[in-house]
Short mmCIF file of C-alpha atoms in Angstrom, two decimals:
data_model
loop_
_atom_site.label_atom_id
_atom_site.label_comp_id
_atom_site.label_asym_id
_atom_site.label_seq_id
_atom_site.Cartn_x
_atom_site.Cartn_y
_atom_site.Cartn_z
CA UNK A 8 21.51 19.02 -0.12
CA UNK A 9 22.65 18.94 3.49
CA UNK A 10 20.60 16.02 4.83
CA UNK A 11 21.24 16.90 8.47
CA UNK A 12 20.05 20.46 7.89
CA UNK A 13 16.96 19.24 6.04
CA UNK A 14 16.02 16.85 8.82
CA UNK A 15 16.52 19.68 11.29
CA UNK A 16 14.26 21.99 9.27
CA UNK A 17 11.57 19.32 9.09
CA UNK A 18 11.71 18.39 12.77
CA UNK A 19 8.78 19.35 14.97
CA UNK A 20 6.56 20.70 12.20
CA UNK A 21 3.39 19.79 10.35
CA UNK A 22 2.30 20.87 6.87
CA UNK A 23 -0.92 22.83 6.53
CA UNK A 24 -2.25 25.47 4.20
CA UNK A 25 0.82 25.21 1.98
CA UNK A 26 3.34 25.92 4.75
CA UNK A 27 5.42 24.13 7.36
CA UNK A 28 4.19 25.17 10.80
CA UNK A 29 5.73 24.48 14.20
CA UNK A 30 3.67 22.06 16.26
CA UNK A 31 2.97 22.52 19.95
CA UNK A 32 2.88 18.75 20.35
CA UNK A 33 5.46 16.60 22.08
CA UNK A 34 8.46 15.51 20.02
CA UNK A 35 9.83 12.04 19.38
CA UNK A 36 13.34 11.18 18.27
CA UNK A 37 13.98 9.78 14.79
CA UNK A 38 16.88 7.32 14.40
CA UNK A 39 18.85 6.44 11.28
CA UNK A 40 18.30 2.65 11.10
CA UNK A 41 21.74 2.16 9.54
CA UNK A 42 23.53 3.74 12.52
CA UNK A 43 20.93 3.94 15.32
CA UNK A 44 21.93 7.59 15.72
CA UNK A 45 19.41 10.46 16.01
CA UNK A 46 18.73 12.40 12.81
CA UNK A 47 15.75 14.51 13.86
CA UNK A 48 12.42 14.63 15.64
CA UNK A 49 8.78 14.49 14.67
CA UNK A 50 5.93 16.07 16.58
CA UNK A 51 2.71 14.52 17.80
CA UNK A 52 0.40 17.22 16.49
CA UNK A 53 -2.17 18.43 18.98
CA UNK A 54 -5.90 17.86 18.72
CA UNK A 55 -6.41 21.55 17.96
CA UNK A 56 -3.85 21.46 15.16
CA UNK A 57 -5.44 18.37 13.65
CA UNK A 58 -8.89 19.98 13.78
CA UNK A 59 -7.61 23.11 12.01
CA UNK A 60 -6.08 20.95 9.29
CA UNK A 61 -9.48 19.33 8.72
CA UNK A 62 -11.17 22.73 8.45
CA UNK A 63 -8.56 23.90 5.95
CA UNK A 64 -8.93 20.72 3.90
CA UNK A 65 -12.70 21.09 3.58
CA UNK A 66 -12.38 24.63 2.27
CA UNK A 67 -9.67 23.65 -0.21
CA UNK A 68 -11.63 20.64 -1.46
CA UNK A 69 -14.66 22.70 -2.43
CA UNK A 70 -12.52 25.04 -4.52
CA UNK A 71 -10.64 22.11 -6.09
CA UNK A 72 -13.84 20.36 -7.16
CA UNK A 73 -15.12 23.61 -8.70
CA UNK A 74 -12.17 23.60 -11.13
CA UNK A 75 -12.38 21.89 -14.51
CA UNK A 76 -11.16 18.32 -14.83
CA UNK A 77 -8.61 19.54 -17.38
CA UNK A 78 -7.18 22.09 -14.95
CA UNK A 79 -6.93 19.51 -12.17
CA UNK A 80 -5.13 17.19 -14.59
CA UNK A 81 -2.63 19.88 -15.62
CA UNK A 82 -1.78 20.65 -12.00
CA UNK A 83 -1.33 16.98 -11.18
CA UNK A 84 1.15 16.67 -14.03
CA UNK A 85 2.98 19.60 -12.43
CA UNK A 86 3.14 17.58 -9.22
CA UNK A 87 4.68 14.67 -11.13
CA UNK A 88 7.28 16.99 -12.67
CA UNK A 89 8.17 18.37 -9.25
CA UNK A 90 8.60 14.82 -7.94
CA UNK A 91 11.05 14.19 -10.73
CA UNK A 92 12.98 17.35 -9.89
CA UNK A 93 13.18 16.55 -6.18
CA UNK A 94 13.72 12.81 -6.62
CA UNK A 95 17.45 12.77 -5.72
CA UNK A 96 16.87 14.68 -2.48
CA UNK A 97 13.78 12.70 -1.54
CA UNK A 98 15.47 9.38 -2.25
CA UNK A 99 18.44 10.24 -0.07
CA UNK A 100 16.25 11.32 2.84
CA UNK A 101 14.07 8.23 2.41
CA UNK A 102 17.12 5.98 2.57
CA UNK A 103 18.50 7.76 5.62
CA UNK A 104 15.19 7.58 7.48
CA UNK A 105 13.94 4.10 6.53
CA UNK A 106 17.18 2.28 5.66
CA UNK A 107 16.22 0.96 2.23
CA UNK A 108 18.89 0.97 -0.50
CA UNK A 109 19.08 4.21 -2.46
CA UNK A 110 18.20 2.36 -5.66
CA UNK A 111 14.93 1.21 -4.11
CA UNK A 112 14.23 4.75 -2.89
CA UNK A 113 14.70 6.12 -6.43
CA UNK A 114 12.46 3.36 -7.76
CA UNK A 115 9.80 4.41 -5.27
CA UNK A 116 9.91 7.95 -6.65
CA UNK A 117 9.76 6.69 -10.23
CA UNK A 118 6.71 4.59 -9.49
CA UNK A 119 5.07 7.49 -7.64
CA UNK A 120 5.54 9.74 -10.66
CA UNK A 121 4.03 7.11 -12.92
CA UNK A 122 0.95 6.71 -10.72
CA UNK A 123 0.44 10.47 -10.54
CA UNK A 124 0.63 10.94 -14.33
CA UNK A 125 -1.71 7.97 -14.80
CA UNK A 126 -4.40 9.36 -12.51
CA UNK A 127 -3.97 12.88 -13.87
CA UNK A 128 -5.32 11.54 -17.16
CA UNK A 129 -7.74 8.95 -15.85
CA UNK A 130 -9.42 11.52 -13.60
CA UNK A 131 -10.63 13.56 -16.57
CA UNK A 132 -11.57 10.60 -18.72
CA UNK A 133 -15.05 9.96 -17.34
CA UNK A 134 -17.27 11.52 -14.71
CA UNK A 135 -20.19 9.20 -15.16
CA UNK A 136 -22.19 7.48 -17.88
CA UNK A 137 -25.45 7.91 -19.76
CA UNK A 138 -27.89 5.05 -19.29
CA UNK A 139 -30.59 3.75 -21.55
CA UNK A 140 -33.72 5.28 -19.93
CA UNK A 141 -36.37 3.01 -18.46
CA UNK A 142 -39.06 5.53 -19.45
CA UNK A 143 -39.36 6.95 -22.97
CA UNK A 144 -38.39 10.60 -23.33
CA UNK A 145 -36.34 10.75 -20.11
CA UNK A 146 -32.61 11.18 -19.53
CA UNK A 147 -30.91 8.85 -17.06
CA UNK A 148 -27.22 9.10 -16.19
CA UNK A 149 -24.71 8.79 -13.37
CA UNK A 150 -22.35 11.38 -11.91
CA UNK A 151 -19.06 10.59 -10.20
CA UNK A 152 -18.45 12.89 -7.23
CA UNK A 153 -15.65 13.16 -4.66
CA UNK A 154 -15.93 11.82 -1.14
CA UNK A 155 -14.66 15.12 0.30
CA UNK A 156 -11.68 14.99 2.65
CA UNK A 157 -9.69 11.75 2.50
CA UNK A 158 -7.41 10.68 5.36
CA UNK A 159 -4.44 8.56 4.24
CA UNK A 160 -2.67 6.61 7.02
CA UNK A 161 0.66 5.18 5.92
CA UNK A 162 3.29 2.57 6.84
CA UNK A 163 7.06 3.10 6.57
CA UNK A 164 7.98 0.45 4.02
CA UNK A 165 6.83 2.41 0.93
CA UNK A 166 5.70 5.71 2.43
CA UNK A 167 5.80 7.80 -0.75
CA UNK A 168 4.56 5.22 -3.23
CA UNK A 169 1.63 4.11 -1.10
CA UNK A 170 0.79 7.74 -0.48
CA UNK A 171 0.57 8.46 -4.20
CA UNK A 172 -1.33 5.30 -5.04
CA UNK A 173 -4.10 6.75 -2.89
CA UNK A 174 -3.51 10.51 -3.01
CA UNK A 175 -3.20 10.68 -6.80
CA UNK A 176 -6.49 8.84 -7.22
CA UNK A 177 -8.16 10.89 -4.49
CA UNK A 178 -7.00 14.19 -6.00
CA UNK A 179 -7.99 13.14 -9.51
CA UNK A 180 -11.45 12.33 -8.13
CA UNK A 181 -11.74 15.85 -6.67
CA UNK A 182 -10.90 15.21 -3.01
CA UNK A 183 -8.60 16.91 -0.51
CA UNK A 184 -6.04 14.71 1.26
CA UNK A 185 -4.73 14.68 4.83
CA UNK A 186 -1.67 12.47 5.30
CA UNK A 187 -0.84 10.79 8.60
CA UNK A 188 2.64 9.41 7.95
CA UNK A 189 4.32 6.51 9.67
CA UNK A 190 6.26 7.40 12.80
CA UNK A 191 9.24 5.79 11.03
CA UNK A 192 9.03 7.91 7.86
CA UNK A 193 7.58 11.22 9.03
CA UNK A 194 10.42 13.55 8.08
CA UNK A 195 10.72 12.30 4.51
CA UNK A 196 6.94 12.45 4.09
CA UNK A 197 6.98 16.05 5.28
CA UNK A 198 9.70 16.86 2.74
CA UNK A 199 7.55 15.18 0.09
CA UNK A 200 4.83 17.78 0.67
CA UNK A 201 6.95 20.19 -1.37
CA UNK A 202 5.97 18.34 -4.54
CA UNK A 203 2.41 19.66 -4.10
CA UNK A 204 3.26 23.37 -4.33
CA UNK A 205 1.44 23.69 -7.67
CA UNK A 206 -1.82 22.63 -6.00
CA UNK A 207 -4.09 25.00 -4.06
CA UNK A 208 -2.87 25.58 -0.51
CA UNK A 209 -4.51 23.20 1.94
CA UNK A 210 -5.46 20.58 -0.63
CA UNK A 211 -2.74 18.18 0.59
CA UNK A 212 -1.62 18.41 4.22
CA UNK A 213 0.52 16.28 6.50
CA UNK A 214 0.10 15.76 10.24
CA UNK A 215 2.74 13.54 11.91
CA UNK A 216 2.18 11.76 15.18
CA UNK A 217 1.25 8.49 16.79
CA UNK A 218 -1.90 6.45 16.78
CA UNK A 219 -3.94 9.06 18.62
CA UNK A 220 -3.50 11.49 15.72
CA UNK A 221 -4.73 8.93 13.23
CA UNK A 222 -7.64 8.02 15.47
CA UNK A 223 -8.76 11.65 15.73
CA UNK A 224 -8.66 12.09 11.97
CA UNK A 225 -10.54 8.83 11.39
CA UNK A 226 -13.29 9.74 13.84
CA UNK A 227 -13.55 13.41 12.85
CA UNK A 228 -17.05 14.18 11.52
CA UNK A 229 -15.61 16.38 8.77
CA UNK A 230 -13.37 13.73 7.22
CA UNK A 231 -15.22 11.62 4.70
CA UNK A 232 -13.07 8.63 3.82
CA UNK A 233 -10.05 6.78 5.20
CA UNK A 234 -7.34 4.91 3.32
CA UNK A 235 -5.15 2.73 5.54
CA UNK A 236 -2.16 0.47 4.94
CA UNK A 237 -0.76 -1.48 7.88
CA UNK A 238 -1.47 -4.34 10.25
CA UNK A 239 -4.64 -6.38 10.56
CA UNK A 240 -5.46 -5.27 14.15
CA UNK A 241 -5.10 -1.57 13.31
CA UNK A 242 -7.05 -2.04 10.10
CA UNK A 243 -9.86 -3.71 12.03
CA UNK A 244 -9.91 -0.87 14.56
CA UNK A 245 -10.13 1.71 11.78
CA UNK A 246 -12.87 -0.21 10.00
CA UNK A 247 -14.90 -0.35 13.23
CA UNK A 248 -14.44 3.37 13.86
CA UNK A 249 -15.50 4.17 10.30
CA UNK A 250 -18.52 1.89 10.60
CA UNK A 251 -19.89 4.06 13.40
CA UNK A 252 -20.31 6.86 10.85
CA UNK A 253 -20.74 4.62 7.78
CA UNK A 254 -17.61 6.34 6.55
CA UNK A 255 -16.11 4.71 3.44
CA UNK A 256 -12.70 3.18 3.96
CA UNK A 257 -9.98 1.32 2.09
CA UNK A 258 -8.02 -1.22 4.12
CA UNK A 259 -4.80 -2.81 2.88
CA UNK A 260 -3.64 -5.02 5.73
CA UNK A 261 -1.22 -7.89 6.02
CA UNK A 262 0.01 -10.33 3.41
CA UNK A 263 1.49 -13.79 3.81
CA UNK A 264 2.05 -14.56 0.15
CA UNK A 265 2.79 -18.01 -1.16
CA UNK A 266 5.49 -18.65 -3.75
CA UNK A 267 5.03 -21.99 -5.54
CA UNK A 268 7.80 -23.71 -7.52
CA UNK A 269 6.89 -26.63 -9.77
CA UNK A 270 9.16 -29.06 -11.62
CA UNK A 271 8.60 -27.44 -15.02
CA UNK A 272 9.94 -24.09 -13.82
CA UNK A 273 13.39 -22.84 -14.87
CA UNK A 274 14.91 -23.33 -11.44
CA UNK A 275 17.74 -20.80 -11.59
CA UNK A 276 15.30 -18.11 -12.70
CA UNK A 277 12.81 -19.18 -10.03
CA UNK A 278 15.52 -19.03 -7.37
CA UNK A 279 16.54 -15.52 -8.42
CA UNK A 280 12.88 -14.53 -8.39
CA UNK A 281 12.34 -16.01 -4.93
CA UNK A 282 15.39 -14.20 -3.56
CA UNK A 283 14.03 -10.92 -4.86
CA UNK A 284 10.49 -11.64 -3.69
CA UNK A 285 11.64 -12.65 -0.19
CA UNK A 286 14.39 -10.09 0.41
CA UNK A 287 13.31 -6.89 -1.39
CA UNK A 288 13.37 -3.98 1.07
CA UNK A 289 14.77 -6.40 3.65
CA UNK A 290 11.58 -8.43 3.37
CA UNK A 291 9.45 -5.49 4.49
CA UNK A 292 6.93 -5.72 1.66
CA UNK A 293 3.29 -6.73 2.09
CA UNK A 294 3.55 -8.91 -1.03
CA UNK A 295 6.83 -10.58 -0.01
CA UNK A 296 7.22 -14.30 -0.67
CA UNK A 297 6.76 -15.61 2.87
CA UNK A 298 5.59 -19.19 2.27
CA UNK A 299 7.68 -20.92 -0.39
CA UNK A 300 6.15 -24.23 -1.47
CA UNK A 301 8.53 -26.32 -3.60
CA UNK A 302 7.66 -29.58 -5.31
CA UNK A 303 9.57 -32.47 -3.79
CA UNK A 304 11.14 -33.42 -7.15
CA UNK A 305 13.07 -30.13 -7.26
CA UNK A 306 13.14 -29.15 -3.59
CA UNK A 307 16.80 -29.89 -2.83
CA UNK A 308 18.10 -28.37 -6.06
CA UNK A 309 15.98 -25.25 -5.62
CA UNK A 310 17.12 -24.85 -2.01
CA UNK A 311 20.76 -24.97 -3.10
CA UNK A 312 20.14 -22.39 -5.81
CA UNK A 313 18.30 -20.07 -3.45
CA UNK A 314 21.18 -20.26 -0.98
CA UNK A 315 23.55 -19.32 -3.79
CA UNK A 316 21.43 -16.28 -4.63
CA UNK A 317 21.11 -15.21 -0.99
CA UNK A 318 24.88 -15.48 -0.55
CA UNK A 319 25.42 -12.92 -3.32
CA UNK A 320 23.47 -10.17 -1.56
CA UNK A 321 25.46 -7.23 -0.22
CA UNK A 322 24.36 -5.84 3.17
CA UNK A 323 25.06 -2.38 4.52
CA UNK A 324 24.04 1.25 4.56
CA UNK A 325 21.51 2.00 1.87
CA UNK A 326 23.70 4.87 0.69
CA UNK A 327 26.39 2.39 -0.38
CA UNK A 328 26.62 -0.25 -3.10
CA UNK A 329 24.31 -2.73 -1.37
CA UNK A 330 21.28 -4.90 -2.04
CA UNK A 331 19.90 -5.02 1.52
CA UNK A 332 19.82 -2.23 4.05
CA UNK A 333 18.75 -2.45 7.70
CA UNK A 334 15.27 -3.08 8.98
CA UNK A 335 13.16 0.00 9.68
CA UNK A 336 13.69 0.10 13.44
CA UNK A 337 14.84 -1.94 16.41
CA UNK A 338 11.38 -3.22 17.34
CA UNK A 339 10.89 -4.65 13.85
CA UNK A 340 14.25 -6.40 13.99
CA UNK A 341 13.49 -7.85 17.42
CA UNK A 342 10.07 -9.09 16.28
CA UNK A 343 11.60 -10.69 13.20
CA UNK A 344 14.31 -12.42 15.23
CA UNK A 345 11.67 -13.90 17.54
CA UNK A 346 9.86 -15.36 14.52
CA UNK A 347 13.09 -16.88 13.22
CA UNK A 348 14.03 -18.31 16.63
CA UNK A 349 10.61 -19.90 17.00
CA UNK A 350 10.87 -21.52 13.56
CA UNK A 351 14.21 -23.09 14.51
CA UNK A 352 12.74 -24.21 17.82
CA UNK A 353 9.93 -25.96 15.93
CA UNK A 354 12.36 -27.85 13.71
CA UNK A 355 13.29 -25.62 10.78
CA UNK A 356 16.94 -25.62 9.72
CA UNK A 357 18.90 -22.50 8.79
CA UNK A 358 20.97 -23.16 5.64
CA UNK A 359 21.96 -19.55 5.06
CA UNK A 360 22.02 -16.47 7.27
CA UNK A 361 20.16 -16.61 10.53
CA UNK A 362 22.01 -13.88 12.39
CA UNK A 363 23.27 -10.31 12.22
CA UNK A 364 26.09 -9.43 9.81
CA UNK A 365 29.47 -9.17 11.51
CA UNK A 366 31.53 -7.48 8.81
CA UNK A 367 29.89 -4.06 8.75
CA UNK A 368 31.83 -0.80 9.05
CA UNK A 369 32.11 0.48 12.60
CA UNK A 370 29.56 3.26 12.02
CA UNK A 371 26.93 0.66 11.09
CA UNK A 372 27.50 -1.93 13.80
CA UNK A 373 24.67 -0.59 15.95
CA UNK A 374 22.30 -0.43 12.99
CA UNK A 375 19.27 -2.68 12.69
CA UNK A 376 20.79 -5.17 10.24
CA UNK A 377 19.98 -8.84 9.83
CA UNK A 378 21.15 -11.42 7.32
CA UNK A 379 18.88 -12.74 4.56
CA UNK A 380 17.94 -16.19 5.79
CA UNK A 381 16.90 -19.41 4.07
CA UNK A 382 15.10 -22.12 6.05
CA UNK A 383 14.55 -25.75 5.04
CA UNK A 384 12.68 -28.60 6.72
CA UNK A 385 9.75 -26.25 7.18
CA UNK A 386 6.32 -27.84 7.60
CA UNK A 387 2.91 -26.24 6.97
CA UNK A 388 1.94 -26.29 10.65
CA UNK A 389 4.90 -24.21 11.84
CA UNK A 390 4.10 -20.74 13.15
CA UNK A 391 6.43 -19.16 10.62
CA UNK A 392 3.99 -20.21 7.89
CA UNK A 393 0.91 -18.81 9.60
CA UNK A 394 1.41 -15.05 9.88
CA UNK A 395 3.18 -12.17 8.17
CA UNK A 396 6.96 -12.31 8.63
CA UNK A 397 7.83 -8.85 7.28
CA UNK A 398 11.55 -9.59 7.31
CA UNK A 399 14.23 -11.19 5.09
CA UNK A 400 13.25 -14.81 5.63
CA UNK A 401 12.64 -17.48 2.99
CA UNK A 402 11.03 -20.63 4.52
CA UNK A 403 10.95 -23.59 2.11
CA UNK A 404 8.18 -26.14 2.55
CA UNK A 405 8.15 -29.39 0.55
CA UNK A 406 4.94 -30.34 -1.31
CA UNK A 407 4.12 -33.57 -3.11
CA UNK A 408 1.82 -32.17 -5.79
CA UNK A 409 0.34 -29.05 -7.36
CA UNK A 410 -2.94 -29.85 -5.60
CA UNK A 411 -1.18 -29.72 -2.24
CA UNK A 412 0.49 -26.45 -3.14
CA UNK A 413 -2.87 -24.88 -4.05
CA UNK A 414 -4.50 -26.20 -0.89
CA UNK A 415 -1.76 -24.76 1.33
CA UNK A 416 -1.74 -21.47 -0.55
CA UNK A 417 -5.45 -21.02 0.08
CA UNK A 418 -5.29 -22.17 3.71
CA UNK A 419 -4.06 -18.78 4.90
CA UNK A 420 -6.32 -16.33 6.73
CA UNK A 421 -5.00 -13.58 4.45
CA UNK A 422 -5.13 -13.39 0.67
CA UNK A 423 -3.13 -10.57 -0.86
CA UNK A 424 -1.07 -12.14 -3.63
CA UNK A 425 0.59 -15.38 -4.75
CA UNK A 426 3.36 -16.28 -7.19
CA UNK A 427 3.60 -19.52 -9.15
CA UNK A 428 6.62 -20.60 -11.18
CA UNK A 429 5.64 -23.14 -13.81
CA UNK A 430 5.59 -23.57 -17.57
CA UNK A 431 2.76 -26.13 -17.44
CA UNK A 432 -0.26 -24.42 -19.02
CA UNK A 433 -2.75 -26.49 -17.04
CA UNK A 434 -1.06 -25.39 -13.81
CA UNK A 435 -1.07 -21.78 -15.03
CA UNK A 436 -4.79 -21.92 -15.69
CA UNK A 437 -5.58 -23.60 -12.39
CA UNK A 438 -3.44 -21.14 -10.44
CA UNK A 439 -5.17 -18.10 -11.92
CA UNK A 440 -8.65 -19.50 -11.31
CA UNK A 441 -8.27 -21.42 -8.04
CA UNK A 442 -5.99 -19.28 -5.87
CA UNK A 443 -8.08 -17.10 -3.54
CA UNK A 444 -6.04 -13.90 -3.53
CA UNK A 445 -6.42 -10.43 -4.99
CA UNK A 446 -3.43 -10.90 -7.28
CA UNK A 447 -1.69 -13.86 -8.91
CA UNK A 448 1.72 -13.61 -10.56
CA UNK A 449 2.80 -16.37 -12.95
CA UNK A 450 6.58 -16.26 -13.39
CA UNK A 451 6.52 -12.51 -12.66
CA UNK A 452 6.70 -11.83 -8.90
CA UNK A 453 5.69 -8.59 -7.18
CA UNK A 454 4.97 -6.60 -10.34
CA UNK A 455 2.47 -3.72 -10.21
CA UNK A 456 0.65 -1.93 -13.00
CA UNK A 457 -0.86 1.53 -12.57
CA UNK A 458 -3.74 0.41 -14.79
CA UNK A 459 -4.49 -2.74 -12.79
CA UNK A 460 -6.06 -3.01 -9.32
CA UNK A 461 -3.99 -3.79 -6.23
CA UNK A 462 -5.62 -5.33 -3.17
CA UNK A 463 -6.47 -8.52 -1.34
CA UNK A 464 -9.12 -10.78 0.12
CA UNK A 465 -9.91 -12.15 3.55
CA UNK A 466 -7.86 -10.49 6.32
CA UNK A 467 -5.68 -8.74 3.76
CA UNK A 468 -8.38 -6.08 3.70
CA UNK A 469 -10.80 -4.82 1.11
CA UNK A 470 -11.07 -2.16 -1.55
CA UNK A 471 -8.65 -1.58 -4.39
CA UNK A 472 -5.86 0.82 -5.21
CA UNK A 473 -4.65 1.57 -8.76
CA UNK A 474 -6.54 1.15 -12.00
CA UNK A 475 -10.03 2.40 -12.71
CA UNK A 476 -11.14 0.58 -9.56
CA UNK A 477 -8.69 2.66 -7.55
CA UNK A 478 -10.21 5.89 -8.87
CA UNK A 479 -13.75 4.77 -8.06
CA UNK A 480 -12.59 3.91 -4.54
CA UNK A 481 -12.47 7.67 -3.91
CA UNK A 482 -15.73 8.61 -5.68
CA UNK A 483 -19.43 8.50 -4.93
CA UNK A 484 -21.77 7.49 -7.73
CA UNK A 485 -24.96 9.54 -8.03
CA UNK A 486 -27.88 8.44 -10.19
CA UNK A 487 -29.75 11.23 -11.99
CA UNK A 488 -33.15 10.84 -13.73
CA UNK A 489 -34.69 13.72 -15.66
CA UNK A 490 -38.09 14.04 -17.30
CA UNK A 491 -37.68 17.15 -19.49
CA UNK A 492 -41.44 17.37 -20.14
CA UNK A 493 -42.44 17.03 -16.47
CA UNK A 494 -45.08 14.61 -17.74
CA UNK A 495 -47.75 12.79 -15.78
CA UNK A 496 -46.48 9.34 -14.73
CA UNK A 497 -49.86 7.69 -14.77
CA UNK A 498 -48.29 4.34 -15.60
CA UNK A 499 -47.73 3.98 -11.85
CA UNK A 500 -49.07 7.01 -9.94
CA UNK A 501 -52.29 7.19 -7.90
CA UNK A 502 -55.09 6.47 -8.39
CA UNK A 503 -54.45 2.89 -9.39
CA UNK A 504 -56.60 1.73 -12.25
CA UNK A 505 -59.41 -0.71 -11.54
CA UNK A 506 -58.03 -3.31 -13.92
CA UNK A 507 -54.80 -3.42 -11.87
CA UNK A 508 -56.55 -3.75 -8.49
CA UNK A 509 -56.66 -7.00 -6.56
CA UNK A 510 -59.16 -9.37 -8.24
CA UNK A 511 -62.61 -9.22 -6.65
CA UNK A 512 -65.22 -12.00 -6.66
#
């Protein structure tokens, strides 16, 4: 594959009705984050183009839902097979556009395939349930029906995986999908549309652009549900817009996950885990370890071990033999560096990293690289512990007890996930029952399971992706009650019997 040619082919288009179409909208330049050089352009689709995409989606959805569940499942497995075939090309483009290491890009494709195959089967497993009737001789049951046209609004950190977590479930449930990709991953997402060629034309479409494109799709009267992953303010705006129409929505907003290390933990393993949890995808993961609470008895030893692990990490272009690539774009790097500078200003001490790497090849010196950074002397009141970092920063805060660690973990305004490293069974039990997050990992950070729900509490959003819950997120439940005999329901119809009337003197 000629990556430059592919990016050129995908520039300025949107995907509708099974084809790439030129957009009349204004174009924006796409930069390779490893070099800061232009690699293509994406278009802000026009209002008219977006409206036509919605019309096409509604027609395609009706035909899709009319198919058998078995046929839908077979076609979704075809999608998974096409993902596997295109994985090398997609992974390379994803790395070039977002900066993540190629290994992580291939992992993203592998996980996307797994989610698609999972929902291909789950979608035909059950379409409702038969209930014990409340009236003898009747049949009572539920039906699971699609929402209609689902709008999926994506971030750049896992643009393909997060798309399939929602799109696979939505398609399995009988919906059509309109994708509004991140401005920082639009070209790769457009290329990804080629995996859907086995599906009916118009069932999955992609409309790049800025916030105004997403807003139009959210507010459109002929879209029926919205799935969003991104920041808290944007998630709140989408939820408010959906509320005006009582439109169902799934919001996965920010995380600020705690990572707790207790004295019983194997410290070397915990340090390796913390390095991975804090620095995966250059820290641009909603479930990153962003508040690391370490028991005072092991704090100094753990800090030394974490520094050792951070020092091993190789930084550079994601197409090379590296562990960390650049951040997604210059604005993200600048925001991250302001957070780091403020932490130092408030008294935190940098014991590893803290700057931009100086030993990069010349072609990468203008890229958006930063060093993985470890901070000590961090206190709970510092700003760095209050909001999502979304960068390769590991702030270590000393705690005196497990109770203090739990209290600080739960003090956050968000509640996506939390990791605890301990071999104390009482601490394990307390962590799983007392931590107020959507997910808790004990000695197993950041893992996902297609069969288990992903989502958070508080300002991390609401709704669930993955698992049976993730399928039901994209389905209506209809209650059906049938009296085959069309009998008289005199047990509660008019006229009311005298012996049931209000007592008279």
